[in-house]
PDB file of C-alpha atoms in Angstrom:
ATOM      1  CA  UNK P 945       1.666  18.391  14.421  1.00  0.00           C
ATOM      2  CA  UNK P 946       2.813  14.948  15.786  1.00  0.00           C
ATOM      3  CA  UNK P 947       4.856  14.440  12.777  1.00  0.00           C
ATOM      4  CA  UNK P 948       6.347  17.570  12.572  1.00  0.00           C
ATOM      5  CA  UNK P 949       7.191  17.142  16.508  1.00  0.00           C
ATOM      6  CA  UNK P 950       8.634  13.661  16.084  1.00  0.00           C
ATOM      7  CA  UNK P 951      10.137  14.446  12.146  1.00  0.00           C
ATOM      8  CA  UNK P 952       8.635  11.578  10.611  1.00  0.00           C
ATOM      9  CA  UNK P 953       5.461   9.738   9.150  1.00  0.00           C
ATOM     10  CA  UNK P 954       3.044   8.683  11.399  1.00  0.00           C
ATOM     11  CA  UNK P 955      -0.458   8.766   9.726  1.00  0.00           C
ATOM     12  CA  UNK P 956      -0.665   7.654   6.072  1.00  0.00           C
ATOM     13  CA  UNK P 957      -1.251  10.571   4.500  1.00  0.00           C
ATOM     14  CA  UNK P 958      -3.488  11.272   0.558  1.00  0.00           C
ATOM     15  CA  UNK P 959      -2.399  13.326  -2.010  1.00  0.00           C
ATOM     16  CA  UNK P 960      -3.312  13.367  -5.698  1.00  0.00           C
ATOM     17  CA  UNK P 961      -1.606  14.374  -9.054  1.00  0.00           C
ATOM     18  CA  UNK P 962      -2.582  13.992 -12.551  1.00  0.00           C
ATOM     19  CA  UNK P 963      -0.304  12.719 -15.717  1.00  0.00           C
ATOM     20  CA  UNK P 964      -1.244  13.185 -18.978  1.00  0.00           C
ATOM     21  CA  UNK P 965      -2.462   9.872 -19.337  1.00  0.00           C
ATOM     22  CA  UNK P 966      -3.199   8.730 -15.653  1.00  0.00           C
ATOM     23  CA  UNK P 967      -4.726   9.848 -12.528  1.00  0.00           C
ATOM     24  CA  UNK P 968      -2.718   8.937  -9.033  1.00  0.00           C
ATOM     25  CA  UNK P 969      -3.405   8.740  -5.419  1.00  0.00           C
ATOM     26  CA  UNK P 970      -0.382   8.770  -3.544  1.00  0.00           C
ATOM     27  CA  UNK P 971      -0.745   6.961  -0.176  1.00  0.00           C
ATOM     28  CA  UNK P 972       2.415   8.323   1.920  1.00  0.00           C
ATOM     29  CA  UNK P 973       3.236   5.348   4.384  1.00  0.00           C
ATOM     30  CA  UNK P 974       4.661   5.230   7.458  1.00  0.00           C
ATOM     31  CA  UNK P 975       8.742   4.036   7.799  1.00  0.00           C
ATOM     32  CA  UNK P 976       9.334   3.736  11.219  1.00  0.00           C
ATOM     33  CA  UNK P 977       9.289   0.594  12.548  1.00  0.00           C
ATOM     34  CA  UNK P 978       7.308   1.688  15.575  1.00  0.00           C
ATOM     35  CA  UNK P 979       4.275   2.301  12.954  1.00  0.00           C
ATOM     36  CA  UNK P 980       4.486  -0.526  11.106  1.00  0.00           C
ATOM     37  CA  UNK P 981       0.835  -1.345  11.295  1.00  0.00           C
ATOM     38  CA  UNK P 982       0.013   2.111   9.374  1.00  0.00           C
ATOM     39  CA  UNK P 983       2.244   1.646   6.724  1.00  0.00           C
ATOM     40  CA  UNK P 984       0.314  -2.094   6.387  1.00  0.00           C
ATOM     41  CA  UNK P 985      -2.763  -0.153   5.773  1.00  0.00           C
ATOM     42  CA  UNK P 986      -1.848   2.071   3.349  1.00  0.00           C
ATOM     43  CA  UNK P 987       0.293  -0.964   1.388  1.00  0.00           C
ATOM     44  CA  UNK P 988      -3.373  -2.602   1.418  1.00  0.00           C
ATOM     45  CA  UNK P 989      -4.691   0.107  -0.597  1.00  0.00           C
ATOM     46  CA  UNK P 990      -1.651   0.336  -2.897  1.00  0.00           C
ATOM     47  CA  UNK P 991      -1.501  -0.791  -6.696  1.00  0.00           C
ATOM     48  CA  UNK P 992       2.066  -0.373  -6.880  1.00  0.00           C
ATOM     49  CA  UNK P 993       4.738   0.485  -4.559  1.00  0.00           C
ATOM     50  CA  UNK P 994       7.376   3.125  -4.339  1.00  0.00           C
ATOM     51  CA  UNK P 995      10.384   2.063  -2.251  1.00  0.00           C
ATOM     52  CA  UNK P 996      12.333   4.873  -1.767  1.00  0.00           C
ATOM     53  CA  UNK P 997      16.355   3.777  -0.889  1.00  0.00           C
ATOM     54  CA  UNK P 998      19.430   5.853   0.182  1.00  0.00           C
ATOM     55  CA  UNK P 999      22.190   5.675  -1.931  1.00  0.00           C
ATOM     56  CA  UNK P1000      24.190   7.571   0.807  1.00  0.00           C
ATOM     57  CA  UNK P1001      27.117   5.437   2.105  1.00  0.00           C
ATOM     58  CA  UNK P1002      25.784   3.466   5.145  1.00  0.00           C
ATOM     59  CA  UNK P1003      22.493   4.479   5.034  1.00  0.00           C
ATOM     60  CA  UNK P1004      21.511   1.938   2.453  1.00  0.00           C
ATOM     61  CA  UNK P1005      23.075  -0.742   4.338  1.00  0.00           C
ATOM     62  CA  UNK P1006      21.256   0.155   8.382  1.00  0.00           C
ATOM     63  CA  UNK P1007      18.063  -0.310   6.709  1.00  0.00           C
ATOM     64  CA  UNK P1008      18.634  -3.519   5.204  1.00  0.00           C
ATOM     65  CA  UNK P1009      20.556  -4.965   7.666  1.00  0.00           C
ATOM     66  CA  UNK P1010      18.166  -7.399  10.480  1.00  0.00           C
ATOM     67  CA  UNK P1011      15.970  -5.367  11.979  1.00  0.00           C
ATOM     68  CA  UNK P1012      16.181  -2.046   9.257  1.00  0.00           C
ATOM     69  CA  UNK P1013      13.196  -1.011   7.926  1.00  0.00           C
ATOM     70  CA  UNK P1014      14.085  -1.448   4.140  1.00  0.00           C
ATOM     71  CA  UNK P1015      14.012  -5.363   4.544  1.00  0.00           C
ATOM     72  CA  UNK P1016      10.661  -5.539   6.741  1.00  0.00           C
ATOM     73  CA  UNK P1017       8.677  -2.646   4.134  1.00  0.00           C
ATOM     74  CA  UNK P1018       9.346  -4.810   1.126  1.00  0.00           C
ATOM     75  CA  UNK P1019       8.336  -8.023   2.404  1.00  0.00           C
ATOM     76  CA  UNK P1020       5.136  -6.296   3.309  1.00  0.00           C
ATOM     77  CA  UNK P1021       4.147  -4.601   0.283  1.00  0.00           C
ATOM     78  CA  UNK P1022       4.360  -8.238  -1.431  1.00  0.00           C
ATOM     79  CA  UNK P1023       2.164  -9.578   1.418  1.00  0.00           C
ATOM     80  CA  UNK P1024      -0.278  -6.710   1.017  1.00  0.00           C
ATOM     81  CA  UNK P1025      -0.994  -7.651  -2.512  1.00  0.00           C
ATOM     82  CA  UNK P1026       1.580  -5.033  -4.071  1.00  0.00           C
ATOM     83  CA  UNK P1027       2.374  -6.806  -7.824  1.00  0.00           C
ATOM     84  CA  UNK P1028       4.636  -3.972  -8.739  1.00  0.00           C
ATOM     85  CA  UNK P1029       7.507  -2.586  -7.298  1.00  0.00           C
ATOM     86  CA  UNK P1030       9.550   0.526  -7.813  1.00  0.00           C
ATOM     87  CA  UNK P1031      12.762   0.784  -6.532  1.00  0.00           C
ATOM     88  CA  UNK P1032      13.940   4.835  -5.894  1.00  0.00           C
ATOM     89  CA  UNK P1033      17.498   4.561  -5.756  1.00  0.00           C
ATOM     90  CA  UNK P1034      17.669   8.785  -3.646  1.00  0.00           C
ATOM     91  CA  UNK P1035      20.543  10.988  -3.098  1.00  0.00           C
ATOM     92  CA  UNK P1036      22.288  10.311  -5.831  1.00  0.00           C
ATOM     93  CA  UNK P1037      23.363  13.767  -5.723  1.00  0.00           C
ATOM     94  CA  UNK P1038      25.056  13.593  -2.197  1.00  0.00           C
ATOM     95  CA  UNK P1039      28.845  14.062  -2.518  1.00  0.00           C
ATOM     96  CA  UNK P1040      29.581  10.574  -1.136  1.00  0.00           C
ATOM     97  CA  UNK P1041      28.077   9.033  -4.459  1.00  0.00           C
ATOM     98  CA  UNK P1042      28.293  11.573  -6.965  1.00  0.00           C
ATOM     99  CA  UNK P1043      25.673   9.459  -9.635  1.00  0.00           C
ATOM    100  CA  UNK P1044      28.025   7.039  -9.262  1.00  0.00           C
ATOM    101  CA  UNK P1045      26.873   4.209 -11.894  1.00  0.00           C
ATOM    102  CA  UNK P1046      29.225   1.946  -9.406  1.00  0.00           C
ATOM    103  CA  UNK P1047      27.659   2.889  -6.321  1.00  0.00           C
ATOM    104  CA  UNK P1048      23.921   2.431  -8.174  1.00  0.00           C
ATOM    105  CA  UNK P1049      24.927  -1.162  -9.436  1.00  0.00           C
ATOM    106  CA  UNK P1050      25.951  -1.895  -6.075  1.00  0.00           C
ATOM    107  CA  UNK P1051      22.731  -0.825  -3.945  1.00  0.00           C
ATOM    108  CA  UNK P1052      20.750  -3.119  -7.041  1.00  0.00           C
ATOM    109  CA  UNK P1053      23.063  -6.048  -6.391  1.00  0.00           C
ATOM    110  CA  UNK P1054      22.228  -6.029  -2.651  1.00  0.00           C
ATOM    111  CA  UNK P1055      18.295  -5.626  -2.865  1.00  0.00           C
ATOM    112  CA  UNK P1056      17.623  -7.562  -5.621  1.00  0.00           C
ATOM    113  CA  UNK P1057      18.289 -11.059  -4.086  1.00  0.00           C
ATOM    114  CA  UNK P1058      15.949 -10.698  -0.974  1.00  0.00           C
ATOM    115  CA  UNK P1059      13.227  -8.662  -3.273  1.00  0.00           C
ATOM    116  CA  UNK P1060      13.456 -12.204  -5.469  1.00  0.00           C
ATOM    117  CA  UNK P1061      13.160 -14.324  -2.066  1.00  0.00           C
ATOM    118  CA  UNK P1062      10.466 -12.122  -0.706  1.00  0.00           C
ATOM    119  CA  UNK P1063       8.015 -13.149  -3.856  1.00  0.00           C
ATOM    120  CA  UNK P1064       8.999 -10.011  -6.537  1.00  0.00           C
ATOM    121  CA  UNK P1065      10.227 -11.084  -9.933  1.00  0.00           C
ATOM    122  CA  UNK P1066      13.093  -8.959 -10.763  1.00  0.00           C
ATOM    123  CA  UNK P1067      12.707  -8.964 -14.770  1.00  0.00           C
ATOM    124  CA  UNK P1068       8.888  -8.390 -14.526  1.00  0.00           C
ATOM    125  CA  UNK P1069       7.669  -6.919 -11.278  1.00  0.00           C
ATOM    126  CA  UNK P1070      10.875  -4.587  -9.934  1.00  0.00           C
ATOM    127  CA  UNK P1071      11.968  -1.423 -12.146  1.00  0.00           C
ATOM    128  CA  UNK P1072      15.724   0.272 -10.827  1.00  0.00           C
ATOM    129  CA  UNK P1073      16.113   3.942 -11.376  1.00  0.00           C
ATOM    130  CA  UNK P1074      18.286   6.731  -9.779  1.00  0.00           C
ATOM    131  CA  UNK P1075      17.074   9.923  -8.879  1.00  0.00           C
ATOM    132  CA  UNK P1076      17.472  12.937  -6.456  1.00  0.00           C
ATOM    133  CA  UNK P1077      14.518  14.103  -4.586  1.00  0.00           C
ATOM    134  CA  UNK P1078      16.488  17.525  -3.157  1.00  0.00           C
ATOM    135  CA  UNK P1079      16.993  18.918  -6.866  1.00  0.00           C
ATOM    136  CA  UNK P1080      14.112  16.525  -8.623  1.00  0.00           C
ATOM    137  CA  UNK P1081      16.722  15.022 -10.890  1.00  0.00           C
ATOM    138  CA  UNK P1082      15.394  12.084 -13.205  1.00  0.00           C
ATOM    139  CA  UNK P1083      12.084  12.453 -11.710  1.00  0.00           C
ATOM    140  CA  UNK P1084      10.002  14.065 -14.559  1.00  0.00           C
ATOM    141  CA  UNK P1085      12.700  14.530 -16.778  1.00  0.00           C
ATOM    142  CA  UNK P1086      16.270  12.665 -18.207  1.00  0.00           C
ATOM    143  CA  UNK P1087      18.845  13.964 -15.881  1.00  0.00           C
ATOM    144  CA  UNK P1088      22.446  14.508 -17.865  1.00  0.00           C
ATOM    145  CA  UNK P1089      24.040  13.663 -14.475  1.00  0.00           C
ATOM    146  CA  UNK P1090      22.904   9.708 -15.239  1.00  0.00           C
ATOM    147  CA  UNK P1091      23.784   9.361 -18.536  1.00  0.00           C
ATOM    148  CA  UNK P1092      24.673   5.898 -18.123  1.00  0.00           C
ATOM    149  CA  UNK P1093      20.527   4.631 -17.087  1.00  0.00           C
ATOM    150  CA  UNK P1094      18.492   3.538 -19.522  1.00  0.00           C
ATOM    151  CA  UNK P1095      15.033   4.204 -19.190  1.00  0.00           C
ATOM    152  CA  UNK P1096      12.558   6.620 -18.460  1.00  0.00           C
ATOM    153  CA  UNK P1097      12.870   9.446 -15.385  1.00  0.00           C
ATOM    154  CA  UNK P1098       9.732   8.466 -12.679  1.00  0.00           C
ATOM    155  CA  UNK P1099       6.888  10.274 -13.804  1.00  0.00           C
ATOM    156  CA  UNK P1100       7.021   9.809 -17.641  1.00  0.00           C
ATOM    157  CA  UNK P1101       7.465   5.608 -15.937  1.00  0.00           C
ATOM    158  CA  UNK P1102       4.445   6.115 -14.172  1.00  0.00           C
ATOM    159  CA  UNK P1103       2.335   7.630 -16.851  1.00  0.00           C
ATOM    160  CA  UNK P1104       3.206   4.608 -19.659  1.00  0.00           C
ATOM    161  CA  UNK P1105       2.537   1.778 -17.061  1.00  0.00           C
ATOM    162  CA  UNK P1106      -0.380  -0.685 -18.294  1.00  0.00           C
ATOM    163  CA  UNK P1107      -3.711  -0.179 -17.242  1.00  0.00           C
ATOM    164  CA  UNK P1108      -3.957  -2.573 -13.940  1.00  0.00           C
ATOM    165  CA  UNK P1109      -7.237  -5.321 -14.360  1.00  0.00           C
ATOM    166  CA  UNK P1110     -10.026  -4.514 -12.668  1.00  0.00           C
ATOM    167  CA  UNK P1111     -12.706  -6.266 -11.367  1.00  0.00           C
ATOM    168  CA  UNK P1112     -16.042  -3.955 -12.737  1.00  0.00           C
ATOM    169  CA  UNK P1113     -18.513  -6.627 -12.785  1.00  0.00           C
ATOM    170  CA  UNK P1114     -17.312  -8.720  -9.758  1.00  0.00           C
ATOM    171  CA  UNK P1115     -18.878  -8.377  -6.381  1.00  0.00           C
ATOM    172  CA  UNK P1116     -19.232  -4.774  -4.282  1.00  0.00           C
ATOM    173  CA  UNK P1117     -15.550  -5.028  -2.233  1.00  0.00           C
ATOM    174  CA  UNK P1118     -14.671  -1.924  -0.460  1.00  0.00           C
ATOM    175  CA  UNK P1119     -12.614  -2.792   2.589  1.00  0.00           C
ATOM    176  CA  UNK P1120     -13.106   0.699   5.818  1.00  0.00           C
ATOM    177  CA  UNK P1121      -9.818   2.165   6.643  1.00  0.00           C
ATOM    178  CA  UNK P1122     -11.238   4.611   8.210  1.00  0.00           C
ATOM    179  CA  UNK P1123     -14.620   6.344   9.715  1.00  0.00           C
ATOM    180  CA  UNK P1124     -15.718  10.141  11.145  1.00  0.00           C
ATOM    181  CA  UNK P1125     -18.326  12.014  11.369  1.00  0.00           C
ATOM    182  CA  UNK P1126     -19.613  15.055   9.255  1.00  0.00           C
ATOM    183  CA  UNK P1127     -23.114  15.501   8.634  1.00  0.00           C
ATOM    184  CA  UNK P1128     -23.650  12.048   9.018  1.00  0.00           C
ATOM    185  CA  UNK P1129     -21.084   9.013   8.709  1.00  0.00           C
ATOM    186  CA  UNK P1130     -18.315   8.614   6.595  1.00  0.00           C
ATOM    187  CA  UNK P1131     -16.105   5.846   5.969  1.00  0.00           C
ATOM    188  CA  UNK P1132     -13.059   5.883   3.638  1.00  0.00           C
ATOM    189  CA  UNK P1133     -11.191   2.501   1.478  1.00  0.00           C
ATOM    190  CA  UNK P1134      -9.984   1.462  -1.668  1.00  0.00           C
ATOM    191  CA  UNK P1135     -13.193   0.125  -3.646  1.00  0.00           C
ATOM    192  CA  UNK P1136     -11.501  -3.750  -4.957  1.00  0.00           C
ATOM    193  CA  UNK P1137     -14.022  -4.757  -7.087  1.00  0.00           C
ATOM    194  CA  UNK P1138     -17.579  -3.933  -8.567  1.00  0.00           C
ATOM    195  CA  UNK P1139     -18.668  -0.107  -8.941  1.00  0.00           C
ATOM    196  CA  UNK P1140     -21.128   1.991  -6.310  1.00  0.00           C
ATOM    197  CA  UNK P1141     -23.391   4.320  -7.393  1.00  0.00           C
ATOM    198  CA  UNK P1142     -25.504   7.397  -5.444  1.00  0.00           C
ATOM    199  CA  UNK P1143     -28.456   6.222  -3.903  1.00  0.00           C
ATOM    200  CA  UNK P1144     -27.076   2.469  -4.079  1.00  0.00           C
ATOM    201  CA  UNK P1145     -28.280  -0.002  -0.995  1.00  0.00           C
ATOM    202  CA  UNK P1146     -25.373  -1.892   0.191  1.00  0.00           C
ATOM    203  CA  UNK P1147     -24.418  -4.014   3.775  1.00  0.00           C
ATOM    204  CA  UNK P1148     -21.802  -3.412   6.014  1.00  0.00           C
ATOM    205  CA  UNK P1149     -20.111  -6.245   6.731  1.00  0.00           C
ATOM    206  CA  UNK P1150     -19.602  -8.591   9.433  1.00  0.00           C
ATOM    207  CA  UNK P1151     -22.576  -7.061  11.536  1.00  0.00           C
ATOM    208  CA  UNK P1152     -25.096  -6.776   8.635  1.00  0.00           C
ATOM    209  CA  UNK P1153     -26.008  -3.609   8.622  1.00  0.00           C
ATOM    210  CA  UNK P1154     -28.053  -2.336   5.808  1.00  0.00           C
ATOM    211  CA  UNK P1155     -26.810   1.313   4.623  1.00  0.00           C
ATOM    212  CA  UNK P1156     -27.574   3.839   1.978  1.00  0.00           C
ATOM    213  CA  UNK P1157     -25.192   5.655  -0.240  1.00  0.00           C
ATOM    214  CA  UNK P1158     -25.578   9.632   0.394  1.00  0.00           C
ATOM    215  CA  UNK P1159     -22.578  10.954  -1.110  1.00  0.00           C
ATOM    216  CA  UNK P1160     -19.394   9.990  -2.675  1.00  0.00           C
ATOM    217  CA  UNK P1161     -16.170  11.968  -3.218  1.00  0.00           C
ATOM    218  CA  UNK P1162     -13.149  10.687  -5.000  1.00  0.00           C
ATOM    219  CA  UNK P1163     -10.093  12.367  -4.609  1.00  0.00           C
ATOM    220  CA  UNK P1164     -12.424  14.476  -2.149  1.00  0.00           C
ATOM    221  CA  UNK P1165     -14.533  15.589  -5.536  1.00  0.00           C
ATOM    222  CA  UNK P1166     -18.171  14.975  -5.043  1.00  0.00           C
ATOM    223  CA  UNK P1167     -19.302  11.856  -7.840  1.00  0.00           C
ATOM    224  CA  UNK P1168     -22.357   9.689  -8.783  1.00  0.00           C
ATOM    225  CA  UNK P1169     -20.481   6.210  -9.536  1.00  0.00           C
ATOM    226  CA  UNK P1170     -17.322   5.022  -8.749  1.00  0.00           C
ATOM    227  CA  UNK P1171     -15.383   2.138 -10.617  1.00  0.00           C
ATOM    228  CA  UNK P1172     -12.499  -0.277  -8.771  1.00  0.00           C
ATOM    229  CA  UNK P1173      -9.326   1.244  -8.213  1.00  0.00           C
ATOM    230  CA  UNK P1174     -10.932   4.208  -6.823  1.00  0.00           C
ATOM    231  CA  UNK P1175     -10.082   5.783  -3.130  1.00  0.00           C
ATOM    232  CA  UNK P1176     -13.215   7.237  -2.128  1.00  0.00           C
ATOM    233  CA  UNK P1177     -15.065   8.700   0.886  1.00  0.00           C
ATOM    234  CA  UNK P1178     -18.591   7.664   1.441  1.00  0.00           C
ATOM    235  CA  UNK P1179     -21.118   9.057   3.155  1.00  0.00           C
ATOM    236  CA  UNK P1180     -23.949   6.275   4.310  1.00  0.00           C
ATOM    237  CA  UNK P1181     -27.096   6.254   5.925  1.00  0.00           C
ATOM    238  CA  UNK P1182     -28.248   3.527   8.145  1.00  0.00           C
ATOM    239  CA  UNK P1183     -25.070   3.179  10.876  1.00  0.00           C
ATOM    240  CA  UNK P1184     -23.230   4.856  13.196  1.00  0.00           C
ATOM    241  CA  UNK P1185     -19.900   5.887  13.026  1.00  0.00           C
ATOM    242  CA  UNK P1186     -19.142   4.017  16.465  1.00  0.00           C
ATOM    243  CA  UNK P1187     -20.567   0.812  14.865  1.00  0.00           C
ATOM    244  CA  UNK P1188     -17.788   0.810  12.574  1.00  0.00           C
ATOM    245  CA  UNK P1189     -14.505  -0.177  12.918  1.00  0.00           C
ATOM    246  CA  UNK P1190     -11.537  -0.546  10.414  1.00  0.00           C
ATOM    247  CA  UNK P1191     -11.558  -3.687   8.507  1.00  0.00           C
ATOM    248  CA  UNK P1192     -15.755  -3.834   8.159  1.00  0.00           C
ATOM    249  CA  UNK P1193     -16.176  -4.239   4.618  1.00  0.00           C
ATOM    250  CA  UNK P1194     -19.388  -2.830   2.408  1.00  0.00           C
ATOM    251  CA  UNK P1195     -20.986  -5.402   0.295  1.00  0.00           C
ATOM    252  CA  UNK P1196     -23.638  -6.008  -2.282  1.00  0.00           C
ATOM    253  CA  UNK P1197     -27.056  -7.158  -0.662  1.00  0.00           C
ATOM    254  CA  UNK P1198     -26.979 -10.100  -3.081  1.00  0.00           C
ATOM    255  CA  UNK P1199     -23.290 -11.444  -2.767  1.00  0.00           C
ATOM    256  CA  UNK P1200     -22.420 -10.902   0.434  1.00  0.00           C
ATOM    257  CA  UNK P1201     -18.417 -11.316   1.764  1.00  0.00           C
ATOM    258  CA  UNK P1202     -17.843 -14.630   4.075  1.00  0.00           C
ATOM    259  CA  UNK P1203     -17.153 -14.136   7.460  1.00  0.00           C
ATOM    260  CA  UNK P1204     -15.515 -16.925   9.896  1.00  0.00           C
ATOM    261  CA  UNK P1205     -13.916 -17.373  12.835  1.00  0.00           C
ATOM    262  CA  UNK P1206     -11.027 -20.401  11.857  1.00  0.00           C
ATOM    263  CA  UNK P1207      -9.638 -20.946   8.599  1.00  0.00           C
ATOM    264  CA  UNK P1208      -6.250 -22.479   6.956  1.00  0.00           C
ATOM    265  CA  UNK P1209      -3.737 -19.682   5.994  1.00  0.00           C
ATOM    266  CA  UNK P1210      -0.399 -20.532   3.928  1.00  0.00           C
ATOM    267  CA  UNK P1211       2.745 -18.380   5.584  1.00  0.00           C
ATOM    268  CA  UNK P1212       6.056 -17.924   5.317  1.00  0.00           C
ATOM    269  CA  UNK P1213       8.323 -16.804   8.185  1.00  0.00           C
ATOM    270  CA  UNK P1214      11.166 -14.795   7.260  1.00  0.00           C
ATOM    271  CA  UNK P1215      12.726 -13.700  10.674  1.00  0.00           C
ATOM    272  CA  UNK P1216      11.160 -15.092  14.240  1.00  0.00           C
ATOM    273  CA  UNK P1217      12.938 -16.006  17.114  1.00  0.00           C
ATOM    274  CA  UNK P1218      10.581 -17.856  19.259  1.00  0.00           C
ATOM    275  CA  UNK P1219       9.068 -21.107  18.251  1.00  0.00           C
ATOM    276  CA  UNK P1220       5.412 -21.490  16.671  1.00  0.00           C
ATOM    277  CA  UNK P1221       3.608 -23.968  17.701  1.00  0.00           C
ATOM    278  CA  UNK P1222      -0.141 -24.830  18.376  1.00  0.00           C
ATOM    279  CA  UNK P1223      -1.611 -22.399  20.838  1.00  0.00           C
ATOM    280  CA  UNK P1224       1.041 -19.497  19.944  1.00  0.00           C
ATOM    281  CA  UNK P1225      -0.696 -16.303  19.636  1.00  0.00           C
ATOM    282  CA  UNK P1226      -0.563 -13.423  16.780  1.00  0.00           C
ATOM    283  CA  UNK P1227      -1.759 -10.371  15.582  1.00  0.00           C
ATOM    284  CA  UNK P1228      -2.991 -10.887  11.719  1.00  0.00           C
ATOM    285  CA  UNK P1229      -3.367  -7.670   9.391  1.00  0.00           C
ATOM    286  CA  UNK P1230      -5.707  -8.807   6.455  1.00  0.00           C
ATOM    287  CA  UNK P1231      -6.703  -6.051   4.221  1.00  0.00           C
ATOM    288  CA  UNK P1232      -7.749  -2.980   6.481  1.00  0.00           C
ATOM    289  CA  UNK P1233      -8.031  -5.491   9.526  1.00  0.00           C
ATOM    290  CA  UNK P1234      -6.296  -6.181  12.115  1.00  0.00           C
ATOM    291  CA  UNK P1235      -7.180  -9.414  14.760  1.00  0.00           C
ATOM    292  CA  UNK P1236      -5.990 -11.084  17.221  1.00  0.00           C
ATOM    293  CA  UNK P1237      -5.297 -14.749  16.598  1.00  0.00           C
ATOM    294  CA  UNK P1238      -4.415 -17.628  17.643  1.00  0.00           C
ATOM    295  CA  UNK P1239      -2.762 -21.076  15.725  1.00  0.00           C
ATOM    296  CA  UNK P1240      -4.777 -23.830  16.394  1.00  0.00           C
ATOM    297  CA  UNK P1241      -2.728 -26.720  14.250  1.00  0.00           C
ATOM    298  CA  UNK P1242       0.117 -26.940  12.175  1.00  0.00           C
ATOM    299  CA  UNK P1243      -0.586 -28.270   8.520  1.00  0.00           C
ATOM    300  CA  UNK P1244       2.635 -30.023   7.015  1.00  0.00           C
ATOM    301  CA  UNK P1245       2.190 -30.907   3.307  1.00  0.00           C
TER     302      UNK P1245
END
């Protein structure tokens, strides 16, 4: 009701759809700058990216000017871990671009240089296509309007992407997003690496808590095993739900996460006004967490 109320994203909302190859969760993030921190969380969770762009004359150009969403998103998804990006050039349909092959050349020419700054290779990690999400033009199938793109319309894209790597035989990684209660506790995440089973004993992570897998849904269908990749709600026996909090992290017995309180981090500052220095405090979003922090030193190399 929020959303509705305040006509945008708030949450990050789940849905699911099937190709005829693949199987997708769609994690619906937040754009408004004033839930940034959402829209982190759900990037976290995220294979690949979907940035949706106006083609719309102006709109395209307030949110990647300083301070426009377009700008900050992208640069986040790369820092999340996001290898692949999809750039949605929307609206083609509006009557101020017509599919105007000028007008889509022109939107590419102005994101590509920052998505290349930002980390993204254009040739290998960024695919370009036009679309309209009002009439579903060249989104499951070739639109005549666009007869001048190459390529395939978004879903048929989506279903002949490679199969990502994942980690099956590395060490039990799921990182909480989120916890509740119902008929014992539940805590939802992306599981990164090795594959959890009913009945499994695992920890919870930093506080040690040993837990028991009850019950696990995928795509909120009830499972034995899970493999990486997987979004999954578990339900555990052993913890609280108010012992919980987002960022915890459940763990094989035998290969347990690290945990610390300093370490050396490698940034890169793309717009900041004040000056950092030792003692200036931050707020750090790793994963599903999100600390308070506070730089110690300054390592030149």
């Amino acid at each position: 009701q929020e959303e509705r109320d305040k006509g945008k994203t708030v949450e990050v909302g789940r849905a699911y759809f099937e190709t005829e190859k693949k199987h997708f969760t769609i994690l619906d993030a937040p754009g408004h700058k004033s839930f940034v921190p959402n829209m982190i969380g759900g990037a976290s969770q995220a294979d690949l990216a979907v940035l949706v762009i106006s083609a719309r004359k102006g709109e395209l150009e307030t949110g990647f000017e300083k301070g426009g969403q377009t700008r900050e998103h992208a640069m986040l998804a790369k820092t999340a871990g996001v290898k692949h990006l999809i750039v949605l050039i929307n609206k083609m349909d509006d009557p101020t671009v017509n599919w105007s092959n000028e007008r889509y050349e022109e939107c590419k020419e102005k994101l590509v240089p920052f998505l290349k700054k930002v980390g993204f290779n254009p040739k290998k990690d960024i695919h370009f296509m036009p679309c309209s999400g009002l009439t579903g033009a060249n989104l499951k199938e070739q639109s005549d309007f666009c007869p001048w793109y190459i390529g395939l319309p978004f879903i048929p894209y989506l279903d002949n992407l490679p199969n990502f790597n994942r980690s099956v035989d590395g060490p039990i990684r799921l990182p909480i997003v989120d916890k509740y209660k119902d008929m014992g506790t539940v805590v939802l995440g992306k599981l990164e690496s090795g594959s959890i089973c009913k009945g499994q004993q695992l920890v919870m992570m930093p506080n040690k808590h040993n837990v028991e897998v009850l019950g696990i849904l995928s795509d909120d269908v009830e499972t034995d095993s899970v493999a990486p990749g997987e979004n999954l709600k578990i339900r555990l026996k052993g913890i609280e739900e108010e012992e919980i909090l987002p960022g915890f992290i459940l763990c094989d017995p035998n290969n347990l996460c690290h945990s610390g309180r300093t370490f050396d981090a490698q940034i890169v500052i793309i717009e900041h006004k004040s000056i950092i220095c030792p003692g200036y405090n931050a707020v750090l979003h790793i994963h599903t967490c999100i600390e308070e922090v506070e730089i110690t030193a300054l390592i030149c190399s």
